Coordinates of C-alpha atoms in Angstrom, one line a residue:
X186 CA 89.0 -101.6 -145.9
X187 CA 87.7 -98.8 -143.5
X188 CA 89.3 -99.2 -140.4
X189 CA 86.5 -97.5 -137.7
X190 CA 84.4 -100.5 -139.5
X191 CA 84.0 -103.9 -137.1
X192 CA 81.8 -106.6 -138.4
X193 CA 79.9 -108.2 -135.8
X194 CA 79.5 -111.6 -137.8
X195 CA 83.3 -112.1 -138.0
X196 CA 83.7 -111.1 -134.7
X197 CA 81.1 -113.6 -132.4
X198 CA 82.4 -116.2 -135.2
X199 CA 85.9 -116.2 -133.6
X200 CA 85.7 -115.1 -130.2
X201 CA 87.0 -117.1 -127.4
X202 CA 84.5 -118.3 -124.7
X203 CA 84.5 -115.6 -122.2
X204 CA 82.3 -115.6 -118.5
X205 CA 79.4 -113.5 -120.8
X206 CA 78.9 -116.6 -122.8
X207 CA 78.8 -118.7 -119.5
X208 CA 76.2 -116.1 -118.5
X209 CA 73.9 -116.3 -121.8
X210 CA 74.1 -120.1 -121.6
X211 CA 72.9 -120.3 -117.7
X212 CA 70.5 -118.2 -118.6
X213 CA 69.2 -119.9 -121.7
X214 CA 69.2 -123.2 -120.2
X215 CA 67.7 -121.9 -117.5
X216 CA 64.9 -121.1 -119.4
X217 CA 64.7 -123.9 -121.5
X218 CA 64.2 -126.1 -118.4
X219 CA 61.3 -124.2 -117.1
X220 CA 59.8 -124.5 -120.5
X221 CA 60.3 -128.0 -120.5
X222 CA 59.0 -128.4 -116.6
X223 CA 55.2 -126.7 -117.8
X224 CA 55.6 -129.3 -121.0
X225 CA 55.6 -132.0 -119.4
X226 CA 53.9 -131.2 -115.9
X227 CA 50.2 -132.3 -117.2
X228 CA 51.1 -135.7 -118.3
X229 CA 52.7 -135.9 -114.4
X230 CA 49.2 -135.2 -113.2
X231 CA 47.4 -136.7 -115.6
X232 CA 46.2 -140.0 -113.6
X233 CA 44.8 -137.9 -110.6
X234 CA 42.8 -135.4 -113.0
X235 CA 41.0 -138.6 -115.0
X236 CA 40.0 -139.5 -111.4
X237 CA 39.2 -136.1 -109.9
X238 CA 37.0 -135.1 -113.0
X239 CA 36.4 -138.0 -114.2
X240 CA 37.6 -138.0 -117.5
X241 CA 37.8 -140.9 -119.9
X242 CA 41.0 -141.2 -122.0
X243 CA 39.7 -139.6 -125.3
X244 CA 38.9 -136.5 -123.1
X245 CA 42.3 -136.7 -121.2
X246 CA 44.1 -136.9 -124.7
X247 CA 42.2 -133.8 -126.0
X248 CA 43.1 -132.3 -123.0
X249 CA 46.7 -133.0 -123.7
X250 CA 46.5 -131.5 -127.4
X251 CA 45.3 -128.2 -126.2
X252 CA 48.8 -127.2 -124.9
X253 CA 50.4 -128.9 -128.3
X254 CA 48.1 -126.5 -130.4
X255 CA 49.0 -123.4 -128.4
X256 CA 52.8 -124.1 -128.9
X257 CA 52.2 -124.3 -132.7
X258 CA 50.6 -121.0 -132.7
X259 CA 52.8 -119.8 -130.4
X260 CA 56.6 -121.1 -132.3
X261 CA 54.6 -119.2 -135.3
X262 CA 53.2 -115.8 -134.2
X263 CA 56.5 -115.5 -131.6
X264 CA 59.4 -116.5 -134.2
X265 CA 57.8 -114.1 -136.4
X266 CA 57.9 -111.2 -133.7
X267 CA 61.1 -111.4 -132.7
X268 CA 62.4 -110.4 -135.7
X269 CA 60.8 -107.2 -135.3
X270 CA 60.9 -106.8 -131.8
X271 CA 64.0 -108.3 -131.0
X272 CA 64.7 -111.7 -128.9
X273 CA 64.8 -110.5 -125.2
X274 CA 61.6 -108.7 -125.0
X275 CA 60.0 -111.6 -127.3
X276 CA 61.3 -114.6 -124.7
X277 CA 60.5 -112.5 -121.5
X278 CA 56.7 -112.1 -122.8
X279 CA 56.4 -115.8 -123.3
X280 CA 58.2 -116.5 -120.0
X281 CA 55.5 -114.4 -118.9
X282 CA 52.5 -116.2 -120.9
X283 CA 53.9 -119.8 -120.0
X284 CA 54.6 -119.5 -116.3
X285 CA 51.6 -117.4 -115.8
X286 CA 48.8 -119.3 -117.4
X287 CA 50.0 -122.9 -116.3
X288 CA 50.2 -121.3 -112.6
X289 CA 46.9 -119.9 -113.2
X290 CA 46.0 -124.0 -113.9
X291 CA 46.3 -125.1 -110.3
X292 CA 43.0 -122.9 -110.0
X293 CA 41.0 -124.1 -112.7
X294 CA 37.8 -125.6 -111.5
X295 CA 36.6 -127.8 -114.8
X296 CA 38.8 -129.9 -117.8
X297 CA 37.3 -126.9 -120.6
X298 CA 38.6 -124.0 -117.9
X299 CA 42.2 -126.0 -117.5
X300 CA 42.2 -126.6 -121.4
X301 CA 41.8 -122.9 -122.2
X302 CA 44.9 -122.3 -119.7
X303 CA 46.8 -125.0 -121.3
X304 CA 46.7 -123.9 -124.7
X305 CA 47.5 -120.4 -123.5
X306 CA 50.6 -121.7 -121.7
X307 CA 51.3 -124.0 -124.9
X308 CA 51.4 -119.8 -127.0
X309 CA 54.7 -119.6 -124.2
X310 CA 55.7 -122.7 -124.4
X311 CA 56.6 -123.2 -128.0
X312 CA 57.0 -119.3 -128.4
X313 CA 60.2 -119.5 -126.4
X314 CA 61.8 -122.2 -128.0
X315 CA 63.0 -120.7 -131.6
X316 CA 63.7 -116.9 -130.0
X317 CA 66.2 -119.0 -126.8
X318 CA 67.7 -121.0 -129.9
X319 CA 67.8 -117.8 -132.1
X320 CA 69.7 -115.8 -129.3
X321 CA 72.3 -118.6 -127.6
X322 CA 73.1 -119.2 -132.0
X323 CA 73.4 -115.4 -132.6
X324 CA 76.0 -115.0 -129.6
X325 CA 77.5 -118.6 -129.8
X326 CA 81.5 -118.9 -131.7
X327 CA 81.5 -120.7 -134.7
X328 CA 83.7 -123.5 -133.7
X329 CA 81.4 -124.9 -131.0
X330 CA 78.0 -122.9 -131.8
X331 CA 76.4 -126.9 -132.7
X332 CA 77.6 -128.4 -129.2
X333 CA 76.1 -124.9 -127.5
X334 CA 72.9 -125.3 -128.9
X335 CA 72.6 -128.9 -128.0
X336 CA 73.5 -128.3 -124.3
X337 CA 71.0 -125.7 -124.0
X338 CA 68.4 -127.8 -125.4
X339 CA 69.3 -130.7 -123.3
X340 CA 67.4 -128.6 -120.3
X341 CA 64.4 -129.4 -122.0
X342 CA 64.9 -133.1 -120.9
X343 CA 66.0 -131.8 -117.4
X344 CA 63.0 -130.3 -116.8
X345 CA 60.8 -132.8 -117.9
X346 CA 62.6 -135.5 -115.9
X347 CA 62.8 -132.7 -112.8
X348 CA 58.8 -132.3 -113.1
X349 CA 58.5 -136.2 -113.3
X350 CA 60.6 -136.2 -109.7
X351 CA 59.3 -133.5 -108.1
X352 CA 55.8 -134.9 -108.5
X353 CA 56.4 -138.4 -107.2
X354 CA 57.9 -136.8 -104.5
X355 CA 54.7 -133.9 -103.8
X356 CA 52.1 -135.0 -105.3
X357 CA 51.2 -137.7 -103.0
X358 CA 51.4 -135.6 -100.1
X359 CA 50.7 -132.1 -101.5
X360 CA 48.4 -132.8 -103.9
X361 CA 48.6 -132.3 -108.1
X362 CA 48.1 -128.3 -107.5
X363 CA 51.5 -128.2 -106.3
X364 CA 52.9 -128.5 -109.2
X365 CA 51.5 -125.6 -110.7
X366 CA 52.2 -123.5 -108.0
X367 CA 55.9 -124.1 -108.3
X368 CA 55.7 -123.5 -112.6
X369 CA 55.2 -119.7 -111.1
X370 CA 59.1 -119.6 -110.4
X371 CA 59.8 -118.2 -113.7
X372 CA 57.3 -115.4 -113.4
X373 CA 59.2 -114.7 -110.2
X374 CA 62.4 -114.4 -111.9
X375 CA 61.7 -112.2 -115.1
X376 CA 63.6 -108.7 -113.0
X377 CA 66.6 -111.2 -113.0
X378 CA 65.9 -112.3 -116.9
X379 CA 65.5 -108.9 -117.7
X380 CA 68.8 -107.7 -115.4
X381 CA 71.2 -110.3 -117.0
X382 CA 69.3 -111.7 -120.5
X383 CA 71.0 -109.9 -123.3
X384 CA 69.8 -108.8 -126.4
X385 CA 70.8 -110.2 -129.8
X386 CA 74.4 -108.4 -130.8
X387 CA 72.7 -108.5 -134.4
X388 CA 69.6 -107.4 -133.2
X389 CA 71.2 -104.1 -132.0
X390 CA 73.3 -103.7 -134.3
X391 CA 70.7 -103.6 -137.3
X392 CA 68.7 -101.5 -135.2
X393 CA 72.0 -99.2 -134.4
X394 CA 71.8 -99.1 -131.0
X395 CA 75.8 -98.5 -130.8
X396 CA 75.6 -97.8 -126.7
X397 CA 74.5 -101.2 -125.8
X398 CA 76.6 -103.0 -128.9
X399 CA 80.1 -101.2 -127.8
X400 CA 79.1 -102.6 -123.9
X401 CA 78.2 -106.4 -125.1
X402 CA 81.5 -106.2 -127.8
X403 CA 83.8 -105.1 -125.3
X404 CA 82.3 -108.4 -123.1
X405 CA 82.9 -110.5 -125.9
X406 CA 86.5 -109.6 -127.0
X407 CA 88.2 -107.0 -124.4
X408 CA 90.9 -107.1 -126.3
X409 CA 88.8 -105.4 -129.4
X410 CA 90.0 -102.2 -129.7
X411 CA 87.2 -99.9 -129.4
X412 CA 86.6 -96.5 -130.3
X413 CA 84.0 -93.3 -130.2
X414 CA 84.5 -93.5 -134.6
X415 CA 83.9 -97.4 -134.2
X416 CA 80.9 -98.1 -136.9
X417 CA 79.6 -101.7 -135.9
X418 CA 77.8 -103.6 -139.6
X419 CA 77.1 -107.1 -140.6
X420 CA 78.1 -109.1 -142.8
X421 CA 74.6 -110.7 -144.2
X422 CA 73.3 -109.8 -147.1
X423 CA 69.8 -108.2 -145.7
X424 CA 68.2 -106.8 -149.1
X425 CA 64.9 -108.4 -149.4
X426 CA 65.1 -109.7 -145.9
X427 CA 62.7 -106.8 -144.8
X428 CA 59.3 -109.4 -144.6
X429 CA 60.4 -111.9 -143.0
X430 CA 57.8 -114.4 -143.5
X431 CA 58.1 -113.9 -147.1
X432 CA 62.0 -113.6 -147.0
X433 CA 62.2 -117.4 -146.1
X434 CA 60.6 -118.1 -149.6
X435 CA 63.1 -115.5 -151.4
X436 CA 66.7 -115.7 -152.7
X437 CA 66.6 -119.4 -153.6
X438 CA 65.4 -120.5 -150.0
X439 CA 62.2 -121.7 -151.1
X440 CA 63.0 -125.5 -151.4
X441 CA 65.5 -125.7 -148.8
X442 CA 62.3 -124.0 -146.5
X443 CA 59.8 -126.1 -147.6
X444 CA 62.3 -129.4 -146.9
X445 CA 63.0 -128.5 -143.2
X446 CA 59.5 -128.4 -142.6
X447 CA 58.8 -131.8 -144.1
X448 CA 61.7 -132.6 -141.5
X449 CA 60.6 -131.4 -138.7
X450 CA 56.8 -132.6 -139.1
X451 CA 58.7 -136.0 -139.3
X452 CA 60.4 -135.7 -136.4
X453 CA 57.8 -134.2 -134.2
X454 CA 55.7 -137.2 -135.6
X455 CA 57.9 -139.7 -133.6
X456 CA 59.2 -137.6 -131.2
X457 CA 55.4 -137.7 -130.0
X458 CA 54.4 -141.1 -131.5
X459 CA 56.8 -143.0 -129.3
X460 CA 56.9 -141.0 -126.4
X461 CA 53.1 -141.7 -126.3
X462 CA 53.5 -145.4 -127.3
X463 CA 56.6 -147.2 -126.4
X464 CA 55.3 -148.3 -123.5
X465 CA 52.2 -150.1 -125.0
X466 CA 54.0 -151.0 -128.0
X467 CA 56.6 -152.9 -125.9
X468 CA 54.2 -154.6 -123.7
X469 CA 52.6 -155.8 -126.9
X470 CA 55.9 -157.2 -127.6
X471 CA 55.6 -159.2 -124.0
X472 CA 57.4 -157.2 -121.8
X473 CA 56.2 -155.9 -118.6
X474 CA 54.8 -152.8 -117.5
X475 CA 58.0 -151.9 -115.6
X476 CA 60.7 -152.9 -118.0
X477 CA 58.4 -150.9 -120.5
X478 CA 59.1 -147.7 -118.5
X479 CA 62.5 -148.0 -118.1
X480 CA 62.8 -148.0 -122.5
X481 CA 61.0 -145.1 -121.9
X482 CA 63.5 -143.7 -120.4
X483 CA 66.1 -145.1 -122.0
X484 CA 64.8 -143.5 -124.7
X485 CA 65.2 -140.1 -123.3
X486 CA 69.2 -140.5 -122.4
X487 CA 69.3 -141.4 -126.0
X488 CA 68.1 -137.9 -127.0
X489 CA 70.3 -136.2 -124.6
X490 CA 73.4 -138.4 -125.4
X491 CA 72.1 -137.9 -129.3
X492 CA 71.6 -134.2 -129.1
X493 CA 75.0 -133.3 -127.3
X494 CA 77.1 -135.7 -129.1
X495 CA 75.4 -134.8 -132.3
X496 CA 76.7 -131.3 -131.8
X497 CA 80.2 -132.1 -131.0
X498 CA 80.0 -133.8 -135.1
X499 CA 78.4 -131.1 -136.2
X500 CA 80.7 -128.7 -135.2
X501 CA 83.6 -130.9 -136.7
X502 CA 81.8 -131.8 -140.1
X503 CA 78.5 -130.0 -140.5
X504 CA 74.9 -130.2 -139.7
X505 CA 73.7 -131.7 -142.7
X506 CA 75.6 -135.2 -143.0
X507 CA 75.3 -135.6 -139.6
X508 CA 71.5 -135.2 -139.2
X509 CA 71.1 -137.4 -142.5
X510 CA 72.8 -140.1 -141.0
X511 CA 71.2 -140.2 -137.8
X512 CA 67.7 -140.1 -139.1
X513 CA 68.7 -142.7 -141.5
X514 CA 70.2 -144.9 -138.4
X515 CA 66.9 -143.8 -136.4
X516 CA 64.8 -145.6 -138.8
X517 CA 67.2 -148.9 -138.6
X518 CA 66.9 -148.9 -135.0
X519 CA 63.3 -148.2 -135.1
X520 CA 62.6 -151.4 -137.4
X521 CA 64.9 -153.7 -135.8
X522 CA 63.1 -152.9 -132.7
X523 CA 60.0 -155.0 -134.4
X524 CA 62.5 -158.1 -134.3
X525 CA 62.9 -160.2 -130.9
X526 CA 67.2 -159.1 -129.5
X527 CA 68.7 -159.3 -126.2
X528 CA 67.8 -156.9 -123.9
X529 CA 70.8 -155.1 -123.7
X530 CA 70.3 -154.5 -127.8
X531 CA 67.1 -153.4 -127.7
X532 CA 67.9 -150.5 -124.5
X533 CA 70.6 -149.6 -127.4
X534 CA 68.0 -149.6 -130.4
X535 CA 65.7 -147.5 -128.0
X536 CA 68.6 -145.1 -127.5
X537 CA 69.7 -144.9 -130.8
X538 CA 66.0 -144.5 -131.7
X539 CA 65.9 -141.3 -129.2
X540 CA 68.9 -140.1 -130.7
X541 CA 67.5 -140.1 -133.8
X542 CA 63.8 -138.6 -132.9
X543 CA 64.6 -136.5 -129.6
X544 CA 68.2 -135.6 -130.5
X545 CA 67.6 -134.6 -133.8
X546 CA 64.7 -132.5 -133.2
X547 CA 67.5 -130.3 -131.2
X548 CA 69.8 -130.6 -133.7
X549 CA 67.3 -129.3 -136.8
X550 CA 66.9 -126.0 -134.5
X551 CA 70.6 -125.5 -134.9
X552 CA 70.6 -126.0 -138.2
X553 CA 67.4 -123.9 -139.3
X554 CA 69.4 -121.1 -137.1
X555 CA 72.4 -121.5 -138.9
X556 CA 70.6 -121.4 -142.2
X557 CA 68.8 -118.1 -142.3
X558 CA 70.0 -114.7 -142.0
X559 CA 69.5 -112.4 -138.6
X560 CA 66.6 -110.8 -139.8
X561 CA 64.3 -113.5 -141.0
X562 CA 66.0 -116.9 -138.2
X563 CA 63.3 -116.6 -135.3
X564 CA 60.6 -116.4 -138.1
X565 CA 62.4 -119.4 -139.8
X566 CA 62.6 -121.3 -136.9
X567 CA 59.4 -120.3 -135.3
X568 CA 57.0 -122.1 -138.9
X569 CA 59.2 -124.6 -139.0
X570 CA 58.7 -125.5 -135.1
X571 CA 55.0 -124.7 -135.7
X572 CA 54.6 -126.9 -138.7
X573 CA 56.4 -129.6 -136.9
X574 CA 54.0 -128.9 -133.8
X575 CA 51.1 -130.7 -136.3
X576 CA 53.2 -133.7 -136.3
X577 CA 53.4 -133.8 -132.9
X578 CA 49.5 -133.5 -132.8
X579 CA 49.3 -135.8 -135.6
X580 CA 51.5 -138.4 -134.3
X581 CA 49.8 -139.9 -131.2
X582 CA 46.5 -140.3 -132.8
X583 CA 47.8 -142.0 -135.6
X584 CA 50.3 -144.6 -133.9
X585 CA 47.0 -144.9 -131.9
X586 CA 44.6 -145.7 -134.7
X587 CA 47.4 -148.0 -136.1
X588 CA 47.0 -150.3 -133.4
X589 CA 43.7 -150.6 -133.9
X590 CA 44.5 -152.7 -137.1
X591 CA 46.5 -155.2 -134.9
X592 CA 48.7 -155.2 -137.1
X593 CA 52.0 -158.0 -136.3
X594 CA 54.7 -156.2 -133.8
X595 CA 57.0 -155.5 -136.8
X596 CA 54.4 -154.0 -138.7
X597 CA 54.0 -151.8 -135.9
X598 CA 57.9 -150.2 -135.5
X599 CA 58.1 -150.4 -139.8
X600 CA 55.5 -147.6 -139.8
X601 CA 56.7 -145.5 -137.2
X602 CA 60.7 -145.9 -139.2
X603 CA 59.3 -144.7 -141.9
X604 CA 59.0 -141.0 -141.1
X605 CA 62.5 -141.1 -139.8
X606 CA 63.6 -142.4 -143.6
X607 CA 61.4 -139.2 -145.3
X608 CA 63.0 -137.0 -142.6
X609 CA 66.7 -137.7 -143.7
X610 CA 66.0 -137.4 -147.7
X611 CA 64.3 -134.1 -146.3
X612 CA 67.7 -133.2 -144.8
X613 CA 70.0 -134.8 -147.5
X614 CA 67.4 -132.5 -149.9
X615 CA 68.6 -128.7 -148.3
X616 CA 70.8 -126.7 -150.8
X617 CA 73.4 -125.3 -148.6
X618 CA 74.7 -122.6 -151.5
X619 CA 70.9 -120.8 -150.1
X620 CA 71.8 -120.7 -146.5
X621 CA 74.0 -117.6 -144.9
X622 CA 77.4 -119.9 -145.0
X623 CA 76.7 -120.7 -148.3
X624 CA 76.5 -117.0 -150.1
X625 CA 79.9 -116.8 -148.7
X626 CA 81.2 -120.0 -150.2
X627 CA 81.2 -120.9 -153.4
X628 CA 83.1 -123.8 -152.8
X629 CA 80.0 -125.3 -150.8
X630 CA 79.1 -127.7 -152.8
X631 CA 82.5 -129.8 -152.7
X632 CA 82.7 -129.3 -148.5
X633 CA 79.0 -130.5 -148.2
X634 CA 81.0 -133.7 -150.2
X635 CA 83.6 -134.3 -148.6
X636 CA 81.8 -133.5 -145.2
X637 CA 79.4 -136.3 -145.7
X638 CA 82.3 -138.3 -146.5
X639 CA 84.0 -137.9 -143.6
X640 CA 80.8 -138.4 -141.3
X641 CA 80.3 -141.9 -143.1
X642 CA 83.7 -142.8 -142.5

């Protein structure tokens, strides 16, 4: 073994968590809440636009779907960058795109001018997501890189619920511009993001920027002894990893690829399905209005309760057994939900349910991350986030045209289960022995076993 030789891999795989990983975390979740914050900031003033412009609720749904079109084309064209241009530059031009065009919303004068700005903020908006996942993976140690990931995402919730409170706090008084004034804060802050953002350690190093790579090492593991001779490499095996849209199809990824799309589509599907429909769904059931929103958000802590704790397993017994299982308990919930239970049962069906739909959407990031190499994980992430984005297009108007049919209550929840049941074959379906832990590890195949043992047990 050369000496002068320090594999990056090995090394952010055991490190201890040091202040630079506080610092990329902050940061990323930082981020992650402002992306969630423009998310979520039309459906806040939703009611005073359908007044203002008078829109009926076909045109304020379409309205809604231009952002959810942008993010697909956006998770896409943005994951796939990133691998070229690396992950800091990629997320600071969509911090740019997203904060910019939904500030530039607060001027729009007509629904078609403020549903070109939305699907311009939506390129930003699901562009960030896979490259902020990509680099908080790339720099996270292996022992808790599942529960990192999951806190990170859990901003996305903050900033949805933050937009939800700051606009019954402003809006009333302020007006619904307000809103978009403050989504300009990011815009604001990219010197900062730029100042204290790192790069990917893999990034540089396959690009053999040793200056910057020695400086972010030496953060990592001061106690690495580093020298002028010190030759930094990887680990991965990067031949035929050189297109990366075409390297997710190569070196017996192609199933495994195709699978966590089917996944996330199916998560996406309810994700956006019941977040548009729980409310009317439970009413239908007999409850009121007000109860109605509070499983709404009941079905929120789920996901963030789902999402962490789902990462804590992870990181003891692995991504795959554990997503399985929760999608397959997601579509329990989800049908049992059709049945009349206590109330305090169905607030934990309705979390259980978020778990499975909100939580696990978080979860299959991590786990798409984990699976690829360096040079081909934003693209990886970024088509499956983008195929999933159809699901979430494809998921409101169908729950709506289901209920339509008036169809009985159960009828109803059955339907919306059954995604979450195709989801976790999708996941139960992966080949591990394809994935960048699995090259290594022949053995793979009997830890996947007795992983999933230990998860049912």
């Amino acid at each position: 073994m050369d000496t002068n030789k320090l594999n990056i891999n090995t090394l952010v795989d055991e490190a201890k968590f040091t202040p630079f990983h506080w610092g990329v975390l902050i940061w990323c979740l930082m981020i992650i809440i402002f992306d969630g914050y423009d998310l979520v900031i039309y459906g806040v003033v939703l009611p005073i636009l359908m007044q203002e412009w008078s829109l009926t609720a076909v045109q304020a749904g379409l309205l809604a779907s231009t952002a959810l079109f942008g993010m697909m084309f956006g998770a896409m064209c943005f994951g796939t960058l990133s691998d070229k241009l690396g992950r800091k530059k990629t997320i600071m031009i969509c911090v740019g795109i997203f904060s910019g065009f939904t500030f530039l919303g607060a001027f729009a004068s007509s629904p078609t001018e403020f549903g070109i700005l939305r699907f311009l903020a939506g390129l930003g908006i699901g562009g960030v997501m896979p490259n902020v996942v990509a680099l908080m993976t790339e720099y996270a140690p292996k022992r808790i890189r599942s529960t990192l990931v999951a806190v990170m995402f859990s901003g996305y919730a903050i900033g949805g619920m933050a937009s939800a409170l700051l606009g019954a706090w402003l809006v009333p008084e302020h007006g619904w511009k307000i809103m978009f004034y403050i989504a300009c804060i990011p815009l604001l802050s990219l010197p900062l993001i730029w100042k204290f953002l790192p790069e990917s350690l893999m990034f540089l190093t396959k690009k053999g920027d040793t200056e910057q790579t020695r400086a972010i090492v030496q953060k990592i593991a001061p106690e690495q002894p580093i020298t002028a001779q010190t030759q930094f490499v990887l680990n991965e095996v990067t031949v035929g990893d050189e297109a990366p849209l075409r390297a997710l199809f190569q070196q017996g990824r192609t199933f495994s690829t195709l699978m966590f799309w089917v996944a996330f589509f199916m998560c996406l599907l309810m994700v956006y399905a019941l977040g548009s429909w729980l409310p009317k769904l439970m009413i239908q059931a007999g409850y009121s209005l007000g109860a109605s929103m509070i499983f709404l958000f009941a079905l929120n802590i789920g996901g963030m309760v789902g999402a962490i704790g789902g990462g804590v397993l992870a990181d003891k017994f692995h991504l795959k057994p554990v997503l399985t299982i929760m999608f397959a308990v997601g579509a329990i919930s989800l049908i049992l939900l059709g049945f009349n239970s206590p109330q305090a049962v169905l607030y934990l069906l309705i979390a259980l349910a978020g778990a499975a739909t909100i939580g696990s959407q978080i979860l299959l990031y991590t786990f798409v991350a984990q699976f690829y190499p360096t040079a081909v994980r934003s693209t990886g992430m970024g088509w499956a986030s983008g195929i999933g984005r159809i699901g979430a297009i494809v998921g409101p108007v169908l729950t709506g045209a289901l209920l339509t049919f008036e169809l009985p209550h159960q009828m109803n929840f059955l339907a919306i289960a059954i995604p979450g049941v195709i989801a976790a074959i999708a996941i139960f379906l992966v080949n591990l022995k394809a994935s960048v832990d699995g090259a290594k590890q022949p053995n793979i195949a009997m830890q996947e076993a007795t992983a999933m043992k230990k998860a049912v047990n």
